[in-house]
PDB file of C-alpha atoms and ligand atoms in Angstrom:
ATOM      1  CA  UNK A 618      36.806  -9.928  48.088  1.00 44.00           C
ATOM      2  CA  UNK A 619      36.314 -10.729  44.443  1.00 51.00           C
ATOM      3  CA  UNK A 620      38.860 -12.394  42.471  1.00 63.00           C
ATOM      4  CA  UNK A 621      41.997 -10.275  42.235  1.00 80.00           C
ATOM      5  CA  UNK A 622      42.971  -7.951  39.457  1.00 88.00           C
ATOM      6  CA  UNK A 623      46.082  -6.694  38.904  1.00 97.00           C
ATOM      7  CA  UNK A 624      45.770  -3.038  39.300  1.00 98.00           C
ATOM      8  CA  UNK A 625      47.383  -0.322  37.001  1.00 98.00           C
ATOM      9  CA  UNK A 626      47.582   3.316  38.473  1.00 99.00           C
ATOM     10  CA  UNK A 627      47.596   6.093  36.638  1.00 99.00           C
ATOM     11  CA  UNK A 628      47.783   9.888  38.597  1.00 99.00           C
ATOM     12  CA  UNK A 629      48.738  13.411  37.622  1.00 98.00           C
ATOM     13  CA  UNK A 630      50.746  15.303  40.251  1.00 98.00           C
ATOM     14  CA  UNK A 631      47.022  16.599  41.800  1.00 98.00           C
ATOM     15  CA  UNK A 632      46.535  12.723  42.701  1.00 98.00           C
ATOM     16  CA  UNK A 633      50.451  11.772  43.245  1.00 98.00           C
ATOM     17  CA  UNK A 634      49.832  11.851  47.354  1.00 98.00           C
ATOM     18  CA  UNK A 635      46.813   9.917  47.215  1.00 98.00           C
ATOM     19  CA  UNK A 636      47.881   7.761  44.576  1.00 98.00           C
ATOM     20  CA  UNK A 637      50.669   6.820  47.110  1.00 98.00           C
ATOM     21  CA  UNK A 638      48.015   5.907  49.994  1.00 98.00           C
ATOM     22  CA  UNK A 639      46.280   3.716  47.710  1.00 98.00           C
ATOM     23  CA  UNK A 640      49.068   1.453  46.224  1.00 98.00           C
ATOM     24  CA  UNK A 641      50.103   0.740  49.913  1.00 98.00           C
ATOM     25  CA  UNK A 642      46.246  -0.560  50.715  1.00 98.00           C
ATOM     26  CA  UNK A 643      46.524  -2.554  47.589  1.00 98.00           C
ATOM     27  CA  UNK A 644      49.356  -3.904  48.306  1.00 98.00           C
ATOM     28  CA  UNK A 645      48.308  -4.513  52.076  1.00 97.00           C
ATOM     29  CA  UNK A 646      45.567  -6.372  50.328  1.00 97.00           C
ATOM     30  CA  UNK A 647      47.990  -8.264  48.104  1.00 96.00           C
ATOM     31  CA  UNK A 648      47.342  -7.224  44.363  1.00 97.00           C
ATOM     32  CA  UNK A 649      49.757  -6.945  41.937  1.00 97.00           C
ATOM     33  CA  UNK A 650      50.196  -3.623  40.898  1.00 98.00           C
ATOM     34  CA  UNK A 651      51.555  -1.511  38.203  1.00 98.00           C
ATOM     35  CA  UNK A 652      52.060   2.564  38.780  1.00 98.00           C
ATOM     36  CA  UNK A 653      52.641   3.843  34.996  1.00 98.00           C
ATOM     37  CA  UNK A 654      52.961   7.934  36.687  1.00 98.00           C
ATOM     38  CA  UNK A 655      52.980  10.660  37.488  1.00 98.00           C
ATOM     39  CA  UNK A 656      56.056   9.861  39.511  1.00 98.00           C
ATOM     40  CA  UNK A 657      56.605  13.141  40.898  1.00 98.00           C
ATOM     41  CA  UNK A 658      55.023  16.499  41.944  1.00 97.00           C
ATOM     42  CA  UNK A 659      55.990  18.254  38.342  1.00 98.00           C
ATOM     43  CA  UNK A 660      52.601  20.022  36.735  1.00 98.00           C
ATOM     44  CA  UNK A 661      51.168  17.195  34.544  1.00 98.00           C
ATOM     45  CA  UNK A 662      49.173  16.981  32.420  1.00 98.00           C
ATOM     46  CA  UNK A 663      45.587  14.329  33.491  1.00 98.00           C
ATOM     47  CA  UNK A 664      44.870  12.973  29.865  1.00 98.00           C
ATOM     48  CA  UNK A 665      48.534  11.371  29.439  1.00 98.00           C
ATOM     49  CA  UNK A 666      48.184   9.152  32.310  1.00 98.00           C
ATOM     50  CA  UNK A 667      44.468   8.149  31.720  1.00 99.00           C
ATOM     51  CA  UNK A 668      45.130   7.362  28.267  1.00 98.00           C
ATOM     52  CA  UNK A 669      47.727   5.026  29.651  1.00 98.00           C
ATOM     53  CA  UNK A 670      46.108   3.258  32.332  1.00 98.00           C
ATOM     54  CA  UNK A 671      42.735   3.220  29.785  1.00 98.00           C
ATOM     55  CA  UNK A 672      44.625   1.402  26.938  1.00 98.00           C
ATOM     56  CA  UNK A 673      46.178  -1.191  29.408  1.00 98.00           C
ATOM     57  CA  UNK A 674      42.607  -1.867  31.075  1.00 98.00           C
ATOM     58  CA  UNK A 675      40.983  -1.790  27.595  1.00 97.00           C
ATOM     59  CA  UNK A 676      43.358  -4.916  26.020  1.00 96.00           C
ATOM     60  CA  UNK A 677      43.337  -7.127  29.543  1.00 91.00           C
ATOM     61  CA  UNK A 678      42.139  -8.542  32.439  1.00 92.00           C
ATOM     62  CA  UNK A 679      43.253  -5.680  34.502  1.00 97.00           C
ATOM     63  CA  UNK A 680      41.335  -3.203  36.224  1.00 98.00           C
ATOM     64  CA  UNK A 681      42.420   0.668  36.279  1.00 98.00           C
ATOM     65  CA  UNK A 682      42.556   3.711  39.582  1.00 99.00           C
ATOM     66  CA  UNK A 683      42.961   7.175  38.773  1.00 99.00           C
ATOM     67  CA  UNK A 684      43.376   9.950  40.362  1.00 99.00           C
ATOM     68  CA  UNK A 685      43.424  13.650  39.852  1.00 98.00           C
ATOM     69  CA  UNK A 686      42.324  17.172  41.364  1.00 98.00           C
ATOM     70  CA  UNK A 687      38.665  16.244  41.165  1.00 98.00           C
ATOM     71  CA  UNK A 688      38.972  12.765  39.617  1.00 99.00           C
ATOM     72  CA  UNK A 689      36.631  14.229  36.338  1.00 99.00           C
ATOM     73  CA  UNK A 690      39.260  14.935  34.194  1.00 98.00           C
ATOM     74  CA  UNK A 691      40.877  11.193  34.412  1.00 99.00           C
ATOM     75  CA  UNK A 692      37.234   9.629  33.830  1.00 99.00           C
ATOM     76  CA  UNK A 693      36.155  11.973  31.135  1.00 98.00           C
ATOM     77  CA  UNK A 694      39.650  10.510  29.587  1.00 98.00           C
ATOM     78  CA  UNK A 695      39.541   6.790  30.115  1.00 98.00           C
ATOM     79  CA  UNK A 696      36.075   6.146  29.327  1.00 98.00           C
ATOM     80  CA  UNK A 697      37.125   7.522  25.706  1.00 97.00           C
ATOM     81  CA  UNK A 698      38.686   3.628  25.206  1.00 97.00           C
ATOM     82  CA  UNK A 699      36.093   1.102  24.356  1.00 95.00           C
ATOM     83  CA  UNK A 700      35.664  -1.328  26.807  1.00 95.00           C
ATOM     84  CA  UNK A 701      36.644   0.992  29.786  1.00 97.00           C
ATOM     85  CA  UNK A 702      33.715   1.763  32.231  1.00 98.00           C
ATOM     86  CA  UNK A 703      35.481   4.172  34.325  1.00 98.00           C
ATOM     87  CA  UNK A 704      33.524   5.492  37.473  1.00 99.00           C
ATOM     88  CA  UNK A 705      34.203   8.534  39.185  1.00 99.00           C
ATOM     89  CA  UNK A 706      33.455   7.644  43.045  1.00 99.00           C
ATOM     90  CA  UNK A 707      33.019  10.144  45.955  1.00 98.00           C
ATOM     91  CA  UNK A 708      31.116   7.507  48.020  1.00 98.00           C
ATOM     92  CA  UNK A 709      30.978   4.191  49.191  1.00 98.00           C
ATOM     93  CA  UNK A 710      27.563   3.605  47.775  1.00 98.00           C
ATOM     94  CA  UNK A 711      28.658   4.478  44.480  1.00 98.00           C
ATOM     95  CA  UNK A 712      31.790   2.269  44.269  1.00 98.00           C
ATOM     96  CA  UNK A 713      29.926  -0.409  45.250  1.00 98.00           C
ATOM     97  CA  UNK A 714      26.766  -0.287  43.049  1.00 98.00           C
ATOM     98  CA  UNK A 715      29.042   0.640  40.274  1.00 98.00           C
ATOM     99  CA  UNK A 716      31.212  -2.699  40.546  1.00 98.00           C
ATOM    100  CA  UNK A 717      27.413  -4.611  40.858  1.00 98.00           C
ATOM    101  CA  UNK A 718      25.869  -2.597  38.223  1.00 98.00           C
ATOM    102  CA  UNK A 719      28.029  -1.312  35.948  1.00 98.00           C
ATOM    103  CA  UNK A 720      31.003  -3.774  35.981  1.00 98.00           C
ATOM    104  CA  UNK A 721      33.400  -0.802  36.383  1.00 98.00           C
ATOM    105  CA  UNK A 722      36.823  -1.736  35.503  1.00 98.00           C
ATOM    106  CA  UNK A 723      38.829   1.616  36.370  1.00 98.00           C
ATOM    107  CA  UNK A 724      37.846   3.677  39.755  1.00 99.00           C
ATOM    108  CA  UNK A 725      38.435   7.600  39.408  1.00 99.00           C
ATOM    109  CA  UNK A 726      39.049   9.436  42.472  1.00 99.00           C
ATOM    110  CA  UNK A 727      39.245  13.309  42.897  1.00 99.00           C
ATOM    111  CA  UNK A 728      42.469  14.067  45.621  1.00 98.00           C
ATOM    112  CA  UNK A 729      41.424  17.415  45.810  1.00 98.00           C
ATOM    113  CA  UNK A 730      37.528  16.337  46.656  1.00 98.00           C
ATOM    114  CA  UNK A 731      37.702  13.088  49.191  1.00 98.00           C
ATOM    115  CA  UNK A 732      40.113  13.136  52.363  1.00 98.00           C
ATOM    116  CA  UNK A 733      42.641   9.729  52.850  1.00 98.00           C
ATOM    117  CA  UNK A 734      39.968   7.919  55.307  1.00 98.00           C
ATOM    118  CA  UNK A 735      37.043   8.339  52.829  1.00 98.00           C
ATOM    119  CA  UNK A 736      38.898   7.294  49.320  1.00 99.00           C
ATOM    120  CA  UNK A 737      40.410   4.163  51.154  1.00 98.00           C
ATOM    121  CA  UNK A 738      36.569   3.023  52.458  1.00 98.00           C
ATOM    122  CA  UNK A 739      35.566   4.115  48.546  1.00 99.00           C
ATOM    123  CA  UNK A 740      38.854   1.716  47.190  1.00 98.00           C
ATOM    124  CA  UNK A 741      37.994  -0.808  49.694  1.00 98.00           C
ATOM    125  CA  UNK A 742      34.651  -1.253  48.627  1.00 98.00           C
ATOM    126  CA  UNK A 743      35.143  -1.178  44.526  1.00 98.00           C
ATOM    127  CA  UNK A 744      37.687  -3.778  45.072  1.00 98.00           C
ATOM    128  CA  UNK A 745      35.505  -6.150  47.559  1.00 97.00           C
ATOM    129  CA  UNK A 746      31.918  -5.724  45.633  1.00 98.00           C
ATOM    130  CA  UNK A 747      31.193  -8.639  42.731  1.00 97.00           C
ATOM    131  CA  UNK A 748      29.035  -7.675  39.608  1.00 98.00           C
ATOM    132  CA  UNK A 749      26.051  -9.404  39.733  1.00 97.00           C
ATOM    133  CA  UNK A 750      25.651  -9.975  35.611  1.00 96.00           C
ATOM    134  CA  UNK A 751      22.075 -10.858  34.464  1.00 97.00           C
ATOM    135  CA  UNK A 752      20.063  -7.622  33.049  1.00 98.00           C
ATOM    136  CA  UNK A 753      23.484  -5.487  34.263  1.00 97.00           C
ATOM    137  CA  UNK A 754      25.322  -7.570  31.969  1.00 97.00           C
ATOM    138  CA  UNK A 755      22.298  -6.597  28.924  1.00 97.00           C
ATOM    139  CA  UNK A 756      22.630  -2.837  29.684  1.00 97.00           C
ATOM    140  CA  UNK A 757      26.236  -3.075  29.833  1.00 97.00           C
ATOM    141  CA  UNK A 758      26.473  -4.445  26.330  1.00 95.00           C
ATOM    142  CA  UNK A 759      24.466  -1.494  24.854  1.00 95.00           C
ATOM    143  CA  UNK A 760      26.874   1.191  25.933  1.00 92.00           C
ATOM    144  CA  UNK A 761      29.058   1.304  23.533  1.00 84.00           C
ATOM    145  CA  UNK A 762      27.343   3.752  20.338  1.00 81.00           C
ATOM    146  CA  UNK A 763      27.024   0.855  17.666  1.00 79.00           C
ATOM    147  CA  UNK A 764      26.660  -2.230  20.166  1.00 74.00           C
ATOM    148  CA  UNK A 765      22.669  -2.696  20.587  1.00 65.00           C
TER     149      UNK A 765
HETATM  150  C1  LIG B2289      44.989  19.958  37.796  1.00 81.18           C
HETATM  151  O1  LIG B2289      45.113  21.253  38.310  1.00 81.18           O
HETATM  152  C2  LIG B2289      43.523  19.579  37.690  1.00 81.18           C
HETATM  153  O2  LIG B2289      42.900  20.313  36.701  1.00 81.18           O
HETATM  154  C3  LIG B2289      43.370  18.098  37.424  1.00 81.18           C
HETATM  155  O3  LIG B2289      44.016  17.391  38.437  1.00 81.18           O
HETATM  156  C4  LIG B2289      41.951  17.546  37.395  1.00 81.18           C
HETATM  157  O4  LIG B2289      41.228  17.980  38.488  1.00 81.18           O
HETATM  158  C5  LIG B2289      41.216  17.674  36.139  1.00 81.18           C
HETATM  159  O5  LIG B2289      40.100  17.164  35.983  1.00 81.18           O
END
């Protein structure tokens, strides 16, 4: 397990359920969480909470999870903020490579897209894999328009 983040969730009411599954691994796992909404099933609208979650991962040391319908619409949103790489995960693969390669600091998951048993092996693995840094660390710093 890599050192531990503090995690700040962000859902609309598409993610709310799964949203719920995941703060009970973290906690299982023992990070400190923060759950800034959706807190209920009320029509929501996605942008609201990613802008949230984006702006806390953005100024800190925290890393981000959101979730909604198909996870795109949450992603699209947070990687607006400079700083946030947010990936949008539908495999284990890809959470993992994207914590090694990309230094992904908010994972996007689409409710409506991965089942329970599949989003907690995807959370399970962004959470345990460690960037590696070296030439990751070179690309990373030319992604934002203005940086290289
Ligand atoms: C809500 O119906 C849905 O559009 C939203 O959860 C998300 O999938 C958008 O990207």
């Amino acid at each position: 397990m890599s050192s531990k983040r503090n995690l700040v969730f962000g859902s609309d009411h598409a993610g709310l359920a799964l949203k719920g599954v995941l703060k009970a691994r973290a906690e299982e796992l023992g990070f400190t969480l923060v759950d800034l909404g959706t807190h209920d099933s009320a029509s929501t609208d996605y942008p609201d909470w990613a802008h949230q979650v984006a702006a806390r991962v953005a100024a800190g040391d925290e890393w981000g999870v959101l979730v909604c319908g198909t996870g795109i619409g949450v992603c699209i949103t947070a990687n607006r903020h400079p700083g946030v790489r947010a990936a949008l995960c539908g495999d284990v693969f890809s959470a993992k490579m994207t914590r090694a390669h990309n230094d992904a600091n908010v994972l996007c998951l689409g409710a409506r897209v991965v089942g329970e048993g599949l989003a907690l092996e995807i959370f399970d693995a962004f959470l345990a894999a460690e960037f590696e840094g070296g030439r990751h660390q070179r690309r990373i710093d030319k992604i934002d328009i203005g940086a290289s």
